[in-house]
mmCIF file of C-alpha atoms in Angstrom:
data_model
loop_
_atom_site.group_PDB
_atom_site.id
_atom_site.type_symbol
_atom_site.label_atom_id
_atom_site.label_comp_id
_atom_site.label_asym_id
_atom_site.label_seq_id
_atom_site.Cartn_x
_atom_site.Cartn_y
_atom_site.Cartn_z
ATOM 1 C CA UNK A 106 14.677 43.131 94.787
ATOM 2 C CA UNK A 107 18.087 42.365 96.332
ATOM 3 C CA UNK A 108 18.614 40.356 99.028
ATOM 4 C CA UNK A 109 18.400 42.245 102.656
ATOM 5 C CA UNK A 110 16.861 44.989 100.817
ATOM 6 C CA UNK A 111 13.474 46.043 102.736
ATOM 7 C CA UNK A 112 10.023 46.280 101.000
ATOM 8 C CA UNK A 113 8.354 49.637 101.695
ATOM 9 C CA UNK A 114 4.740 50.400 101.564
ATOM 10 C CA UNK A 115 3.548 53.401 99.136
ATOM 11 C CA UNK A 116 3.657 56.689 101.192
ATOM 12 C CA UNK A 117 0.330 57.132 103.347
ATOM 13 C CA UNK A 118 -1.003 60.376 103.697
ATOM 14 C CA UNK A 119 -2.610 61.309 107.329
ATOM 15 C CA UNK A 120 -6.062 59.395 107.993
ATOM 16 C CA UNK A 121 -5.421 56.913 105.416
ATOM 17 C CA UNK A 122 -5.811 53.567 105.317
ATOM 18 C CA UNK A 123 -2.264 51.665 104.959
ATOM 19 C CA UNK A 124 -4.316 48.518 103.589
ATOM 20 C CA UNK A 125 -6.416 50.241 101.295
ATOM 21 C CA UNK A 126 -5.049 53.443 100.705
ATOM 22 C CA UNK A 127 -8.549 55.074 100.875
ATOM 23 C CA UNK A 128 -9.027 58.079 103.292
ATOM 24 C CA UNK A 129 -12.968 58.136 103.273
ATOM 25 C CA UNK A 130 -14.700 56.635 106.392
ATOM 26 C CA UNK A 131 -17.785 56.143 105.117
ATOM 27 C CA UNK A 132 -16.731 53.242 102.228
ATOM 28 C CA UNK A 133 -19.336 50.349 102.242
ATOM 29 C CA UNK A 134 -18.100 47.724 103.862
ATOM 30 C CA UNK A 135 -14.816 49.216 105.382
ATOM 31 C CA UNK A 136 -16.265 49.869 108.984
ATOM 32 C CA UNK A 137 -14.596 52.928 110.688
ATOM 33 C CA UNK A 138 -11.302 53.570 110.412
ATOM 34 C CA UNK A 139 -9.133 53.891 113.795
ATOM 35 C CA UNK A 140 -5.624 55.254 114.319
ATOM 36 C CA UNK A 141 -2.988 54.212 117.160
ATOM 37 C CA UNK A 142 0.797 55.109 117.073
ATOM 38 C CA UNK A 143 0.424 56.535 113.603
ATOM 39 C CA UNK A 144 -1.216 53.931 111.908
ATOM 40 C CA UNK A 145 -4.547 54.309 109.814
ATOM 41 C CA UNK A 146 -6.628 51.350 108.967
ATOM 42 C CA UNK A 147 -10.326 50.385 108.254
ATOM 43 C CA UNK A 148 -11.464 47.820 110.826
ATOM 44 C CA UNK A 149 -13.056 45.229 108.324
ATOM 45 C CA UNK A 150 -9.306 45.768 105.961
ATOM 46 C CA UNK A 151 -7.718 43.833 108.889
ATOM 47 C CA UNK A 152 -9.225 40.900 109.146
ATOM 48 C CA UNK A 153 -8.958 39.528 105.411
ATOM 49 C CA UNK A 154 -5.012 40.962 104.850
ATOM 50 C CA UNK A 155 -3.083 38.280 103.804
ATOM 51 C CA UNK A 156 -0.840 37.796 106.206
ATOM 52 C CA UNK A 157 -1.907 39.442 109.128
ATOM 53 C CA UNK A 158 -3.212 37.731 112.652
ATOM 54 C CA UNK A 159 -4.299 38.855 115.614
ATOM 55 C CA UNK A 160 -0.711 38.656 117.925
ATOM 56 C CA UNK A 161 -1.200 41.299 120.430
ATOM 57 C CA UNK A 162 -3.298 41.450 123.917
ATOM 58 C CA UNK A 163 -6.753 42.274 124.436
ATOM 59 C CA UNK A 164 -6.633 46.153 124.118
ATOM 60 C CA UNK A 165 -3.029 46.222 122.456
ATOM 61 C CA UNK A 166 -2.821 47.763 118.513
ATOM 62 C CA UNK A 167 -6.394 48.001 116.773
ATOM 63 C CA UNK A 168 -8.514 44.807 118.095
ATOM 64 C CA UNK A 169 -4.789 42.897 118.733
ATOM 65 C CA UNK A 170 -3.582 43.520 115.570
ATOM 66 C CA UNK A 171 -0.097 44.994 116.034
ATOM 67 C CA UNK A 172 0.776 48.247 114.768
ATOM 68 C CA UNK A 173 4.194 46.636 113.442
ATOM 69 C CA UNK A 174 2.390 43.871 111.973
ATOM 70 C CA UNK A 175 -0.142 46.287 110.094
ATOM 71 C CA UNK A 176 3.223 47.918 108.819
ATOM 72 C CA UNK A 177 4.240 44.774 108.030
ATOM 73 C CA UNK A 178 2.116 43.587 105.555
ATOM 74 C CA UNK A 179 1.526 46.779 103.718
ATOM 75 C CA UNK A 180 5.090 46.583 103.104
ATOM 76 C CA UNK A 181 4.653 43.337 101.493
ATOM 77 C CA UNK A 182 1.777 44.315 99.562
ATOM 78 C CA UNK A 183 3.811 47.698 98.451
ATOM 79 C CA UNK A 184 4.381 45.846 94.742
ATOM 80 C CA UNK A 185 1.586 43.704 94.628
ATOM 81 C CA UNK A 186 -1.301 45.305 91.900
ATOM 82 C CA UNK A 187 -5.356 44.893 92.150
ATOM 83 C CA UNK A 188 -6.765 43.212 89.737
ATOM 84 C CA UNK A 189 -9.760 45.586 90.550
ATOM 85 C CA UNK A 190 -8.297 49.503 90.204
ATOM 86 C CA UNK A 191 -4.599 48.186 88.625
ATOM 87 C CA UNK A 192 -3.258 50.368 91.540
ATOM 88 C CA UNK A 193 -0.485 48.856 94.040
ATOM 89 C CA UNK A 194 -0.585 48.149 97.630
ATOM 90 C CA UNK A 195 -3.659 44.969 97.397
ATOM 91 C CA UNK A 196 -3.933 43.099 100.542
ATOM 92 C CA UNK A 197 -6.301 40.813 100.303
ATOM 93 C CA UNK A 198 -6.168 37.219 98.252
ATOM 94 C CA UNK A 199 -8.164 34.915 96.427
ATOM 95 C CA UNK A 200 -7.372 31.569 98.299
ATOM 96 C CA UNK A 201 -8.517 29.022 95.921
ATOM 97 C CA UNK A 202 -4.975 27.541 94.759
ATOM 98 C CA UNK A 203 -3.047 28.786 92.249
ATOM 99 C CA UNK A 204 -5.024 31.687 91.968
ATOM 100 C CA UNK A 205 -2.618 34.932 91.847
ATOM 101 C CA UNK A 206 -5.415 37.510 92.117
ATOM 102 C CA UNK A 207 -5.223 39.965 94.797
ATOM 103 C CA UNK A 208 -7.363 43.291 95.596
ATOM 104 C CA UNK A 209 -8.592 46.390 97.561
ATOM 105 C CA UNK A 210 -11.585 45.455 99.768
ATOM 106 C CA UNK A 211 -13.535 48.276 99.497
ATOM 107 C CA UNK A 212 -12.460 47.166 95.402
ATOM 108 C CA UNK A 213 -14.084 43.916 96.014
ATOM 109 C CA UNK A 214 -17.641 44.855 95.233
ATOM 110 C CA UNK A 215 -16.940 46.723 92.469
ATOM 111 C CA UNK A 216 -15.975 43.177 90.119
ATOM 112 C CA UNK A 217 -18.243 40.584 92.804
ATOM 113 C CA UNK A 218 -15.194 39.352 94.715
ATOM 114 C CA UNK A 219 -16.209 38.829 98.356
ATOM 115 C CA UNK A 220 -14.315 38.519 101.835
ATOM 116 C CA UNK A 221 -15.740 35.988 104.528
ATOM 117 C CA UNK A 222 -15.916 37.509 107.979
ATOM 118 C CA UNK A 223 -16.022 34.014 110.223
ATOM 119 C CA UNK A 224 -13.791 31.506 110.398
ATOM 120 C CA UNK A 225 -10.721 31.374 108.576
ATOM 121 C CA UNK A 226 -11.623 35.029 107.046
ATOM 122 C CA UNK A 227 -11.212 33.827 103.767
ATOM 123 C CA UNK A 228 -11.473 36.033 100.328
ATOM 124 C CA UNK A 229 -12.507 35.082 96.409
ATOM 125 C CA UNK A 230 -12.510 36.619 93.385
ATOM 126 C CA UNK A 231 -15.106 36.886 91.167
ATOM 127 C CA UNK A 232 -14.589 33.388 89.504
ATOM 128 C CA UNK A 233 -13.899 31.802 92.125
ATOM 129 C CA UNK A 234 -16.469 32.877 94.988
ATOM 130 C CA UNK A 235 -19.271 30.012 96.046
ATOM 131 C CA UNK A 236 -22.661 30.517 94.696
ATOM 132 C CA UNK A 237 -25.673 29.695 95.456
ATOM 133 C CA UNK A 238 -27.076 26.701 94.495
ATOM 134 C CA UNK A 239 -31.157 26.929 95.799
ATOM 135 C CA UNK A 240 -33.238 25.583 93.015
ATOM 136 C CA UNK A 241 -35.634 28.420 92.530
ATOM 137 C CA UNK A 242 -37.942 30.284 89.728
ATOM 138 C CA UNK A 243 -39.449 33.570 90.185
ATOM 139 C CA UNK A 244 -42.949 34.324 89.394
ATOM 140 C CA UNK A 245 -42.844 37.265 86.711
ATOM 141 C CA UNK A 246 -40.968 40.275 87.799
ATOM 142 C CA UNK A 247 -39.633 39.804 91.591
ATOM 143 C CA UNK A 248 -39.353 42.746 93.892
ATOM 144 C CA UNK A 249 -36.943 43.153 96.161
ATOM 145 C CA UNK A 250 -38.101 42.892 99.828
ATOM 146 C CA UNK A 251 -36.226 45.172 101.142
ATOM 147 C CA UNK A 252 -35.917 48.082 98.362
ATOM 148 C CA UNK A 253 -38.974 46.695 96.592
ATOM 149 C CA UNK A 254 -36.854 47.374 93.006
ATOM 150 C CA UNK A 255 -37.085 44.803 90.682
ATOM 151 C CA UNK A 256 -33.628 42.557 91.032
ATOM 152 C CA UNK A 257 -32.054 40.292 88.608
ATOM 153 C CA UNK A 258 -33.955 37.402 86.768
ATOM 154 C CA UNK A 259 -31.654 35.026 88.055
ATOM 155 C CA UNK A 260 -28.883 34.573 90.831
ATOM 156 C CA UNK A 261 -25.823 36.781 90.856
ATOM 157 C CA UNK A 262 -23.479 38.794 92.913
ATOM 158 C CA UNK A 263 -26.127 41.265 93.130
ATOM 159 C CA UNK A 264 -29.123 39.179 93.502
ATOM 160 C CA UNK A 265 -29.706 36.368 96.571
ATOM 161 C CA UNK A 266 -32.551 34.298 97.938
ATOM 162 C CA UNK A 267 -33.435 32.741 100.886
ATOM 163 C CA UNK A 268 -32.618 29.337 101.008
ATOM 164 C CA UNK A 269 -35.014 28.036 102.856
ATOM 165 C CA UNK A 270 -38.278 29.623 102.256
ATOM 166 C CA UNK A 271 -36.974 30.418 98.444
ATOM 167 C CA UNK A 272 -39.379 33.342 97.727
ATOM 168 C CA UNK A 273 -37.355 36.307 99.761
ATOM 169 C CA UNK A 274 -35.358 37.943 96.975
ATOM 170 C CA UNK A 275 -33.017 41.059 97.455
ATOM 171 C CA UNK A 276 -30.169 42.820 96.730
ATOM 172 C CA UNK A 277 -26.835 42.493 98.345
ATOM 173 C CA UNK A 278 -26.505 45.752 99.347
ATOM 174 C CA UNK A 279 -29.653 45.516 101.200
ATOM 175 C CA UNK A 280 -29.245 42.314 103.088
ATOM 176 C CA UNK A 281 -25.762 44.067 104.348
ATOM 177 C CA UNK A 282 -27.336 46.836 105.202
ATOM 178 C CA UNK A 283 -31.032 47.861 104.710
ATOM 179 C CA UNK A 284 -32.902 49.391 102.530
ATOM 180 C CA UNK A 285 -33.555 53.252 101.832
ATOM 181 C CA UNK A 286 -35.101 55.562 104.623
ATOM 182 C CA UNK A 287 -39.180 55.082 104.446
ATOM 183 C CA UNK A 288 -39.472 59.192 103.604
ATOM 184 C CA UNK A 289 -37.066 58.271 100.759
ATOM 185 C CA UNK A 290 -39.046 60.293 97.859
ATOM 186 C CA UNK A 291 -39.398 58.385 94.394
ATOM 187 C CA UNK A 292 -36.617 59.047 91.929
ATOM 188 C CA UNK A 293 -33.822 59.345 93.477
ATOM 189 C CA UNK A 294 -31.121 56.239 93.555
ATOM 190 C CA UNK A 295 -31.448 53.764 96.213
ATOM 191 C CA UNK A 296 -28.011 53.923 97.989
ATOM 192 C CA UNK A 297 -27.486 50.067 98.181
ATOM 193 C CA UNK A 298 -28.458 48.371 95.146
ATOM 194 C CA UNK A 299 -27.842 51.825 92.599
ATOM 195 C CA UNK A 300 -31.763 51.740 90.840
ATOM 196 C CA UNK A 301 -33.901 54.090 90.923
ATOM 197 C CA UNK A 302 -36.338 54.170 92.981
ATOM 198 C CA UNK A 303 -40.283 53.992 92.187
ATOM 199 C CA UNK A 304 -42.061 54.445 95.699
ATOM 200 C CA UNK A 305 -41.254 56.619 98.406
ATOM 201 C CA UNK A 306 -41.326 53.269 100.666
ATOM 202 C CA UNK A 307 -39.352 50.480 102.012
ATOM 203 C CA UNK A 308 -39.211 47.998 105.103
ATOM 204 C CA UNK A 309 -35.846 48.224 107.020
ATOM 205 C CA UNK A 310 -36.316 44.816 108.180
ATOM 206 C CA UNK A 311 -33.660 41.870 108.093
ATOM 207 C CA UNK A 312 -30.663 43.552 107.423
ATOM 208 C CA UNK A 313 -27.627 42.176 108.785
ATOM 209 C CA UNK A 314 -25.872 45.611 110.502
ATOM 210 C CA UNK A 315 -29.287 46.580 112.328
ATOM 211 C CA UNK A 316 -30.140 43.034 113.514
ATOM 212 C CA UNK A 317 -26.859 41.247 114.609
ATOM 213 C CA UNK A 318 -26.291 38.064 114.696
ATOM 214 C CA UNK A 319 -28.904 36.774 117.253
ATOM 215 C CA UNK A 320 -31.475 38.634 115.558
ATOM 216 C CA UNK A 321 -30.328 38.227 111.498
ATOM 217 C CA UNK A 322 -32.758 36.311 109.709
ATOM 218 C CA UNK A 323 -34.672 35.656 106.381
ATOM 219 C CA UNK A 324 -37.378 38.829 106.244
ATOM 220 C CA UNK A 325 -40.047 37.047 105.118
ATOM 221 C CA UNK A 326 -39.819 33.682 106.691
ATOM 222 C CA UNK A 327 -37.827 34.580 109.574
ATOM 223 C CA UNK A 328 -36.267 31.347 109.108
ATOM 224 C CA UNK A 329 -32.395 31.358 110.625
ATOM 225 C CA UNK A 330 -30.740 28.008 110.892
ATOM 226 C CA UNK A 331 -30.482 27.768 106.961
ATOM 227 C CA UNK A 332 -30.234 31.794 106.412
ATOM 228 C CA UNK A 333 -27.679 32.503 108.507
ATOM 229 C CA UNK A 334 -24.776 30.146 107.477
ATOM 230 C CA UNK A 335 -25.617 31.238 103.664
ATOM 231 C CA UNK A 336 -25.306 34.411 103.861
ATOM 232 C CA UNK A 337 -21.864 34.358 106.149
ATOM 233 C CA UNK A 338 -20.752 31.985 103.280
ATOM 234 C CA UNK A 339 -21.903 34.190 100.412
ATOM 235 C CA UNK A 340 -20.020 36.744 102.570
ATOM 236 C CA UNK A 341 -22.673 38.900 104.050
ATOM 237 C CA UNK A 342 -21.270 40.029 107.666
ATOM 238 C CA UNK A 343 -23.212 39.847 110.186
ATOM 239 C CA UNK A 344 -21.356 41.924 113.539
ATOM 240 C CA UNK A 345 -21.635 39.912 117.135
ATOM 241 C CA UNK A 346 -24.196 43.105 118.656
ATOM 242 C CA UNK A 347 -27.238 44.109 120.006
ATOM 243 C CA UNK A 348 -29.922 44.524 117.369
ATOM 244 C CA UNK A 349 -30.470 48.189 116.447
ATOM 245 C CA UNK A 350 -33.572 48.958 118.070
ATOM 246 C CA UNK A 351 -32.808 47.698 121.455
ATOM 247 C CA UNK A 352 -29.996 50.412 121.292
ATOM 248 C CA UNK A 353 -32.572 52.509 120.213
ATOM 249 C CA UNK A 354 -34.523 51.890 123.537
ATOM 250 C CA UNK A 355 -31.761 51.915 125.699
ATOM 251 C CA UNK A 356 -31.164 55.730 124.195
ATOM 252 C CA UNK A 357 -34.142 56.828 124.817
ATOM 253 C CA UNK A 358 -34.499 60.825 125.988
ATOM 254 C CA UNK A 359 -35.298 61.885 129.204
ATOM 255 C CA UNK A 360 -38.929 62.978 129.795
ATOM 256 C CA UNK A 361 -38.930 66.518 130.200
ATOM 257 C CA UNK A 362 -39.186 67.836 133.726
ATOM 258 C CA UNK A 363 -42.015 69.317 135.714
ATOM 259 C CA UNK A 364 -42.762 73.255 135.970
ATOM 260 C CA UNK A 365 -40.899 74.664 138.702
ATOM 261 C CA UNK A 366 -42.056 78.205 139.517
ATOM 262 C CA UNK A 367 -44.671 79.917 141.745
ATOM 263 C CA UNK A 368 -47.164 81.849 139.675
ATOM 264 C CA UNK A 369 -48.915 83.393 142.397
ATOM 265 C CA UNK A 370 -49.270 87.036 141.905
ATOM 266 C CA UNK A 371 -47.483 87.931 144.867
ATOM 267 C CA UNK A 372 -44.822 85.344 146.015
ATOM 268 C CA UNK A 373 -44.214 85.427 149.622
ATOM 269 C CA UNK A 374 -41.200 83.194 149.619
ATOM 270 C CA UNK A 375 -38.029 84.768 150.453
ATOM 271 C CA UNK A 376 -35.795 81.858 148.443
ATOM 272 C CA UNK A 377 -37.621 83.114 144.980
ATOM 273 C CA UNK A 378 -40.137 81.840 142.552
ATOM 274 C CA UNK A 379 -37.628 78.832 141.407
ATOM 275 C CA UNK A 380 -37.091 78.282 144.681
ATOM 276 C CA UNK A 381 -39.310 75.381 147.002
ATOM 277 C CA UNK A 382 -39.399 72.974 149.958
ATOM 278 C CA UNK A 383 -40.042 69.934 149.725
ATOM 279 C CA UNK A 384 -43.120 70.204 152.635
ATOM 280 C CA UNK A 385 -44.870 72.852 154.476
ATOM 281 C CA UNK A 386 -46.051 76.171 152.873
ATOM 282 C CA UNK A 387 -43.572 76.540 151.192
ATOM 283 C CA UNK A 388 -44.019 73.059 149.540
ATOM 284 C CA UNK A 389 -44.920 73.879 145.007
ATOM 285 C CA UNK A 390 -47.845 72.240 143.749
ATOM 286 C CA UNK A 391 -48.537 72.168 140.177
ATOM 287 C CA UNK A 392 -52.085 72.772 138.603
ATOM 288 C CA UNK A 393 -53.935 69.432 138.645
ATOM 289 C CA UNK A 394 -55.757 69.638 135.188
ATOM 290 C CA UNK A 395 -52.565 70.909 133.199
ATOM 291 C CA UNK A 396 -49.270 70.846 135.284
ATOM 292 C CA UNK A 397 -48.182 74.497 133.610
ATOM 293 C CA UNK A 398 -48.798 76.489 136.777
ATOM 294 C CA UNK A 399 -47.520 75.864 140.224
ATOM 295 C CA UNK A 400 -47.806 77.852 143.384
ATOM 296 C CA UNK A 401 -46.564 77.290 146.788
ATOM 297 C CA UNK A 402 -48.914 77.389 149.504
ATOM 298 C CA UNK A 403 -48.849 80.107 151.315
ATOM 299 C CA UNK A 404 -48.913 82.253 148.517
ATOM 300 C CA UNK A 405 -52.175 81.024 147.765
ATOM 301 C CA UNK A 406 -53.342 80.764 151.168
ATOM 302 C CA UNK A 407 -53.656 77.025 150.968
ATOM 303 C CA UNK A 408 -53.542 74.931 154.217
ATOM 304 C CA UNK A 409 -51.536 71.612 154.835
ATOM 305 C CA UNK A 410 -54.858 69.506 154.685
ATOM 306 C CA UNK A 411 -55.310 71.048 150.792
ATOM 307 C CA UNK A 412 -55.104 68.203 148.356
ATOM 308 C CA UNK A 413 -56.119 69.891 144.874
ATOM 309 C CA UNK A 414 -55.278 73.076 143.166
ATOM 310 C CA UNK A 415 -56.271 74.769 139.637
ATOM 311 C CA UNK A 416 -54.670 77.503 138.281
ATOM 312 C CA UNK A 417 -57.014 80.370 137.215
ATOM 313 C CA UNK A 418 -56.917 79.547 133.701
ATOM 314 C CA UNK A 419 -57.869 76.207 134.260
ATOM 315 C CA UNK A 420 -60.746 76.989 137.043
ATOM 316 C CA UNK A 421 -62.534 79.941 135.219
ATOM 317 C CA UNK A 422 -61.899 83.505 135.202
ATOM 318 C CA UNK A 423 -61.999 84.850 139.091
ATOM 319 C CA UNK A 424 -60.554 81.731 140.984
ATOM 320 C CA UNK A 425 -57.857 80.006 141.550
ATOM 321 C CA UNK A 426 -58.991 77.311 143.388
ATOM 322 C CA UNK A 427 -61.084 74.544 142.076
ATOM 323 C CA UNK A 428 -61.763 70.478 141.995
ATOM 324 C CA UNK A 429 -59.360 69.030 139.864
ATOM 325 C CA UNK A 430 -57.996 65.183 139.283
ATOM 326 C CA UNK A 431 -55.442 65.062 141.633
ATOM 327 C CA UNK A 432 -52.277 67.470 142.780
ATOM 328 C CA UNK A 433 -48.900 67.043 141.186
ATOM 329 C CA UNK A 434 -46.232 68.185 143.717
ATOM 330 C CA UNK A 435 -43.047 68.638 142.759
ATOM 331 C CA UNK A 436 -40.370 66.039 143.718
ATOM 332 C CA UNK A 437 -43.580 63.329 143.439
ATOM 333 C CA UNK A 438 -43.799 60.645 141.112
ATOM 334 C CA UNK A 439 -44.450 62.124 137.541
ATOM 335 C CA UNK A 440 -47.507 60.828 135.955
ATOM 336 C CA UNK A 441 -46.666 57.361 133.990
ATOM 337 C CA UNK A 442 -46.422 56.510 130.662
ATOM 338 C CA UNK A 443 -47.099 53.545 128.788
ATOM 339 C CA UNK A 444 -45.110 50.976 128.219
ATOM 340 C CA UNK A 445 -44.552 48.243 125.261
ATOM 341 C CA UNK A 446 -47.446 46.596 125.512
ATOM 342 C CA UNK A 447 -49.647 49.205 127.180
ATOM 343 C CA UNK A 448 -52.812 50.513 124.916
ATOM 344 C CA UNK A 449 -51.592 53.502 123.438
ATOM 345 C CA UNK A 450 -48.003 52.412 122.802
ATOM 346 C CA UNK A 451 -46.461 50.930 120.031
ATOM 347 C CA UNK A 452 -42.891 49.920 119.390
ATOM 348 C CA UNK A 453 -41.772 50.744 115.855
ATOM 349 C CA UNK A 454 -40.372 47.111 115.097
ATOM 350 C CA UNK A 455 -43.422 45.196 117.008
ATOM 351 C CA UNK A 456 -44.593 43.635 113.240
ATOM 352 C CA UNK A 457 -41.241 41.566 113.479
ATOM 353 C CA UNK A 458 -42.376 38.386 114.480
ATOM 354 C CA UNK A 459 -40.682 37.421 117.645
ATOM 355 C CA UNK A 460 -37.230 35.323 117.476
ATOM 356 C CA UNK A 461 -36.545 32.941 119.904
ATOM 357 C CA UNK A 462 -32.507 33.226 120.728
ATOM 358 C CA UNK A 463 -30.193 30.904 120.275
ATOM 359 C CA UNK A 464 -29.393 28.558 123.037
ATOM 360 C CA UNK A 465 -25.745 29.579 122.573
ATOM 361 C CA UNK A 466 -23.587 31.385 120.257
ATOM 362 C CA UNK A 467 -19.643 29.372 119.504
ATOM 363 C CA UNK A 468 -17.058 32.767 120.000
ATOM 364 C CA UNK A 469 -15.084 32.929 116.970
ATOM 365 C CA UNK A 470 -11.856 32.697 116.125
ATOM 366 C CA UNK A 471 -9.915 35.979 115.496
ATOM 367 C CA UNK A 472 -7.664 35.051 111.805
ATOM 368 C CA UNK A 473 -6.145 32.658 110.601
ATOM 369 C CA UNK A 474 -2.981 31.009 111.315
ATOM 370 C CA UNK A 475 -2.320 29.718 107.698
ATOM 371 C CA UNK A 476 -4.606 28.509 104.694
ATOM 372 C CA UNK A 477 -6.531 25.488 106.671
ATOM 373 C CA UNK A 478 -5.397 26.322 110.060
ATOM 374 C CA UNK A 479 -7.134 29.363 112.701
ATOM 375 C CA UNK A 480 -5.383 30.624 115.653
ATOM 376 C CA UNK A 481 -7.033 30.416 118.927
ATOM 377 C CA UNK A 482 -10.173 31.807 120.109
ATOM 378 C CA UNK A 483 -10.339 35.743 120.663
ATOM 379 C CA UNK A 484 -12.142 39.005 120.528
ATOM 380 C CA UNK A 485 -13.581 39.998 117.433
ATOM 381 C CA UNK A 486 -16.613 41.830 116.176
ATOM 382 C CA UNK A 487 -17.779 38.832 114.133
ATOM 383 C CA UNK A 488 -18.867 34.975 114.544
ATOM 384 C CA UNK A 489 -19.086 32.265 112.967
ATOM 385 C CA UNK A 490 -22.042 30.510 111.904
ATOM 386 C CA UNK A 491 -24.169 27.479 113.715
ATOM 387 C CA UNK A 492 -23.436 24.292 112.867
#
C-alpha cells in the first residue's frame, strides 16, 4: 500500500456488523447488534477487536466505543484474512507472541478459538488457547449434566468439567447458554451441542447467561470459588446482571381485575350497571362465594348493615341472598395470593440450593490499552473473576 493511502473496509451492507460482516442478530456469542451514527456492530464483537478501546464517555458511541474508532479498526482489518472462513475483515487476533492467526468472532467456535471476556479481553487460536488441567477420569459413558447427552471421553474444546467436584461434565455450549427446552421432543438436535436428543428432558440450571455473575456456579456441586475463574479463563462469557429467575419475578403478570357489574334483574343506578360508588346504596357487592356476580345494594334491597350476599346461582334457585363466607366490595383489598415459601406455591427454581452472595464483585476494566496493560475502570457488562 502506498504511503498515505487510507485503508478502506469492505463495503458494508445495511444492518451488517462492520467487525464480523454478519447481519444475523441471533448468532451465538455475538450478542445484540446496535447501530449508532450509521455504524452497526454486535456488542460482543467490540470487546476483543484488536486496537479498539473505550475512549468515549458513558453514553457515547456504542458502550463507550466511538464510531470513528470502530470504523478505523474495521479499515485496518480490511486486508486481514480470517484463518477459519478465509474471508477478509478479521478483527480478532491471537494474543500468543509470533502467532499471526486472525478470525471473526462468530467463526471462532468453528475451529476452537476462544475470546476471554474479562481483564485484557484476550483471544487465542485453537493451537494456543488455554486448556483445562483437571486430572480426572470418566466412569463409563458420561453424559452432559445439562442436556443429558453423552460427552466426549476426554477434555476438549467442546467438553469441559468442573475443576472442583470433577464429576460434572458438560458441553461448552450448554454451560454458556443452557440446554434444550424441558418439552423439546427426543430426536431433535440440541441447539447448543448439536447432538441428537434421546430424551425430552434437561436441567436448565447453571448456564452462564441465565445465572449471571453472582449466581453462576457448578450445576452439580454449586462451587463458585474455583468454578467461576476457570470458566472465565476458558472463554465462557458471564454477564454481570441479575439472574433470569429474578427478572422473571419482577415481570410477573398483574392479577386479573375483580368483577365490576351489577347483575340485578333491574338496575336502578342512573350511571348504569358498570358504575358504582365506594360507599352507600350504590356500593357494588360481589358474590361472597364465586365473586363472578355483583349487585348494587339498593338494586337487591340490601341495607347498609348487610355484610354478605350471594348470587342466585350460589345461594340456590329462587333466592338472591344467603349465607356466605364474607362480602367482597369492589375497591376493597383483593383476596391474598400465596407467596413464595407458603403452602400451595413453589418457585420453579427452588430445587437449586441457595448461594451466598459474594462479599464484593470487583468492577471490570473495559478494554486493554495494549498487550499486558489495562485501561482505567469503566462500564462493561462483564466482570473480572474474583481472586
